[in-house]
Amino acid sequence: MNRIDAGRLRRKTKPWKGMKINLTDGNTIEVDTALVGEDDEPRFFYVKTGWFGTEIAGKEVLMPASIVNEVGEEYRAEVDKETIERFPEWDDAEPITQALIDEVTEHEEEIMHNEKNIENEKNENKEED
């Protein structure tokens, strides 16, 4: 995976603010801000995982936009809320540092690796049946 340069990212709310992302466990999270690259495409989403898109009983985290897919008129991430909450906590008022971006990217790679292993195990179990 190519390293994303934190110095080239900027905050942008439109059109992503308020976008709801459905998770595999039935929870929904809401985007507050996107961090976009020079092409204006989102690289990361700042989300609050608590009640009604707040931090109450949840966390404020930065997650990679690459794990979000548009399906019809809705957005989905093939992970659950617990997985999202393992991404680094961040507040939109804080600076965008290279260490933060690297941490989110590393965590994404771990998640994708684990998801691939789970999928492989499921396929192996189907073949054994």
mmCIF file of C-alpha atoms in Angstrom:
data_model
loop_
_atom_site.group_PDB
_atom_site.id
_atom_site.type_symbol
_atom_site.label_atom_id
_atom_site.label_comp_id
_atom_site.label_asym_id
_atom_site.label_seq_id
_atom_site.Cartn_x
_atom_site.Cartn_y
_atom_site.Cartn_z
ATOM 1 C CA MET A 1 0.000 0.000 0.000
ATOM 2 C CA ASN A 2 1.336 3.439 -0.916
ATOM 3 C CA ARG A 3 2.068 5.761 1.962
ATOM 4 C CA ILE A 4 -0.330 8.679 2.225
ATOM 5 C CA ASP A 5 1.373 12.012 2.871
ATOM 6 C CA ALA A 6 -0.406 13.735 5.773
ATOM 7 C CA GLY A 7 0.824 17.119 4.552
ATOM 8 C CA ARG A 8 -1.256 16.776 1.392
ATOM 9 C CA LEU A 9 -4.531 16.026 3.182
ATOM 10 C CA ARG A 10 -7.125 18.638 4.030
ATOM 11 C CA ARG A 11 -10.422 18.653 5.854
ATOM 12 C CA LYS A 12 -13.633 18.841 3.873
ATOM 13 C CA THR A 13 -17.219 18.425 5.039
ATOM 14 C CA LYS A 14 -19.236 18.610 1.811
ATOM 15 C CA PRO A 15 -20.701 16.335 0.544
ATOM 16 C CA TRP A 16 -19.751 13.792 3.217
ATOM 17 C CA LYS A 17 -20.941 15.405 6.465
ATOM 18 C CA GLY A 18 -23.924 13.423 7.710
ATOM 19 C CA MET A 19 -23.279 10.452 5.416
ATOM 20 C CA LYS A 20 -24.391 7.287 7.176
ATOM 21 C CA ILE A 21 -22.294 4.133 6.932
ATOM 22 C CA ASN A 22 -23.979 0.806 7.682
ATOM 23 C CA LEU A 23 -21.869 -1.775 9.504
ATOM 24 C CA THR A 24 -22.112 -5.570 9.529
ATOM 25 C CA ASP A 25 -23.512 -5.711 13.073
ATOM 26 C CA GLY A 26 -26.495 -3.491 12.233
ATOM 27 C CA ASN A 27 -24.970 -0.332 13.687
ATOM 28 C CA THR A 28 -24.724 2.863 11.687
ATOM 29 C CA ILE A 29 -22.046 5.522 12.039
ATOM 30 C CA GLU A 30 -22.129 9.037 10.682
ATOM 31 C CA VAL A 31 -19.364 10.953 8.938
ATOM 32 C CA ASP A 32 -18.493 14.330 10.402
ATOM 33 C CA THR A 33 -15.535 15.297 8.219
ATOM 34 C CA ALA A 34 -13.534 13.786 5.384
ATOM 35 C CA LEU A 35 -9.808 14.136 4.886
ATOM 36 C CA VAL A 36 -9.323 14.462 1.149
ATOM 37 C CA GLY A 37 -6.301 14.259 -1.120
ATOM 38 C CA GLU A 38 -5.311 16.753 -3.794
ATOM 39 C CA ASP A 39 -7.891 15.147 -6.121
ATOM 40 C CA ASP A 40 -10.700 15.943 -3.611
ATOM 41 C CA GLU A 41 -11.343 12.217 -3.104
ATOM 42 C CA PRO A 42 -11.790 11.122 0.523
ATOM 43 C CA ARG A 43 -8.911 9.171 2.046
ATOM 44 C CA PHE A 44 -10.240 9.091 5.623
ATOM 45 C CA PHE A 45 -13.478 9.757 7.466
ATOM 46 C CA TYR A 46 -13.727 11.270 10.933
ATOM 47 C CA VAL A 47 -16.683 9.536 12.604
ATOM 48 C CA LYS A 48 -18.376 9.433 15.988
ATOM 49 C CA THR A 49 -19.551 5.961 16.935
ATOM 50 C CA GLY A 50 -21.865 6.875 19.810
ATOM 51 C CA TRP A 51 -25.584 7.483 20.027
ATOM 52 C CA PHE A 52 -27.028 9.496 17.144
ATOM 53 C CA GLY A 53 -23.621 10.316 15.687
ATOM 54 C CA THR A 54 -22.173 11.682 18.934
ATOM 55 C CA GLU A 55 -19.315 10.569 21.130
ATOM 56 C CA ILE A 56 -21.746 9.582 23.941
ATOM 57 C CA ALA A 57 -21.188 5.867 24.640
ATOM 58 C CA GLY A 58 -18.818 5.752 21.691
ATOM 59 C CA LYS A 59 -15.582 7.114 20.330
ATOM 60 C CA GLU A 60 -14.342 9.699 17.864
ATOM 61 C CA VAL A 61 -12.075 7.931 15.394
ATOM 62 C CA LEU A 62 -10.389 8.371 12.053
ATOM 63 C CA MET A 63 -11.102 5.515 9.656
ATOM 64 C CA PRO A 64 -9.936 4.871 6.097
ATOM 65 C CA ALA A 65 -12.427 5.710 3.365
ATOM 66 C CA SER A 66 -11.181 2.696 1.397
ATOM 67 C CA ILE A 67 -13.174 0.286 3.577
ATOM 68 C CA VAL A 68 -16.451 2.031 2.684
ATOM 69 C CA ASN A 69 -18.372 0.892 -0.396
ATOM 70 C CA GLU A 70 -21.321 2.527 -2.096
ATOM 71 C CA VAL A 71 -24.060 -0.047 -2.623
ATOM 72 C CA GLY A 72 -27.011 1.428 -4.449
ATOM 73 C CA GLU A 73 -27.943 4.490 -2.454
ATOM 74 C CA GLU A 74 -26.297 3.438 0.793
ATOM 75 C CA TYR A 75 -22.790 3.182 2.125
ATOM 76 C CA ARG A 76 -21.427 0.073 3.810
ATOM 77 C CA ALA A 77 -18.276 -1.001 5.579
ATOM 78 C CA GLU A 78 -17.796 -4.758 5.899
ATOM 79 C CA VAL A 79 -16.747 -4.437 9.538
ATOM 80 C CA ASP A 80 -18.554 -4.023 12.844
ATOM 81 C CA LYS A 81 -18.634 -1.118 15.309
ATOM 82 C CA GLU A 82 -16.065 -2.788 17.557
ATOM 83 C CA THR A 83 -13.612 -2.894 14.648
ATOM 84 C CA ILE A 84 -14.242 0.768 13.783
ATOM 85 C CA GLU A 85 -13.621 1.733 17.409
ATOM 86 C CA ARG A 86 -10.171 0.132 17.235
ATOM 87 C CA PHE A 87 -9.039 2.792 14.776
ATOM 88 C CA PRO A 88 -7.106 5.666 16.398
ATOM 89 C CA GLU A 89 -9.121 8.141 18.418
ATOM 90 C CA TRP A 90 -8.903 11.617 16.987
ATOM 91 C CA ASP A 91 -10.669 14.937 17.322
ATOM 92 C CA ASP A 92 -11.207 17.081 14.257
ATOM 93 C CA ALA A 93 -9.682 20.041 16.114
ATOM 94 C CA GLU A 94 -6.356 18.180 16.354
ATOM 95 C CA PRO A 95 -3.672 18.464 13.680
ATOM 96 C CA ILE A 96 -3.374 15.865 10.927
ATOM 97 C CA THR A 97 -0.026 14.249 11.690
ATOM 98 C CA GLN A 98 1.935 11.695 9.697
ATOM 99 C CA ALA A 99 2.024 9.433 12.766
ATOM 100 C CA LEU A 100 -1.799 9.441 12.892
ATOM 101 C CA ILE A 101 -2.176 8.667 9.182
ATOM 102 C CA ASP A 102 0.418 5.884 9.401
ATOM 103 C CA GLU A 103 -1.367 4.387 12.429
ATOM 104 C CA VAL A 104 -4.743 4.349 10.644
ATOM 105 C CA THR A 105 -3.166 2.806 7.542
ATOM 106 C CA GLU A 106 -1.360 0.121 9.560
ATOM 107 C CA HIS A 107 -4.565 -0.743 11.389
ATOM 108 C CA GLU A 108 -6.422 -0.980 8.074
ATOM 109 C CA GLU A 109 -3.801 -3.418 6.759
ATOM 110 C CA GLU A 110 -4.206 -5.574 9.895
ATOM 111 C CA ILE A 111 -7.994 -5.606 9.517
ATOM 112 C CA MET A 112 -7.864 -6.487 5.839
ATOM 113 C CA HIS A 113 -5.339 -9.259 6.548
ATOM 114 C CA ASN A 114 -7.548 -10.672 9.325
ATOM 115 C CA GLU A 115 -10.679 -10.455 7.149
ATOM 116 C CA LYS A 116 -8.887 -12.303 4.349
ATOM 117 C CA ASN A 117 -7.824 -15.051 6.780
ATOM 118 C CA ILE A 118 -11.397 -15.407 8.078
ATOM 119 C CA GLU A 119 -12.728 -15.649 4.514
ATOM 120 C CA ASN A 120 -10.107 -18.287 3.651
ATOM 121 C CA GLU A 121 -11.074 -20.325 6.733
ATOM 122 C CA LYS A 122 -14.750 -20.158 5.747
ATOM 123 C CA ASN A 123 -13.923 -21.359 2.239
ATOM 124 C CA GLU A 124 -11.785 -24.214 3.596
ATOM 125 C CA ASN A 125 -14.607 -25.290 5.923
ATOM 126 C CA LYS A 126 -17.082 -25.293 3.009
ATOM 127 C CA GLU A 127 -14.740 -27.511 0.990
ATOM 128 C CA GLU A 128 -14.456 -29.970 3.893
ATOM 129 C CA ASP A 129 -18.256 -30.280 4.215
#
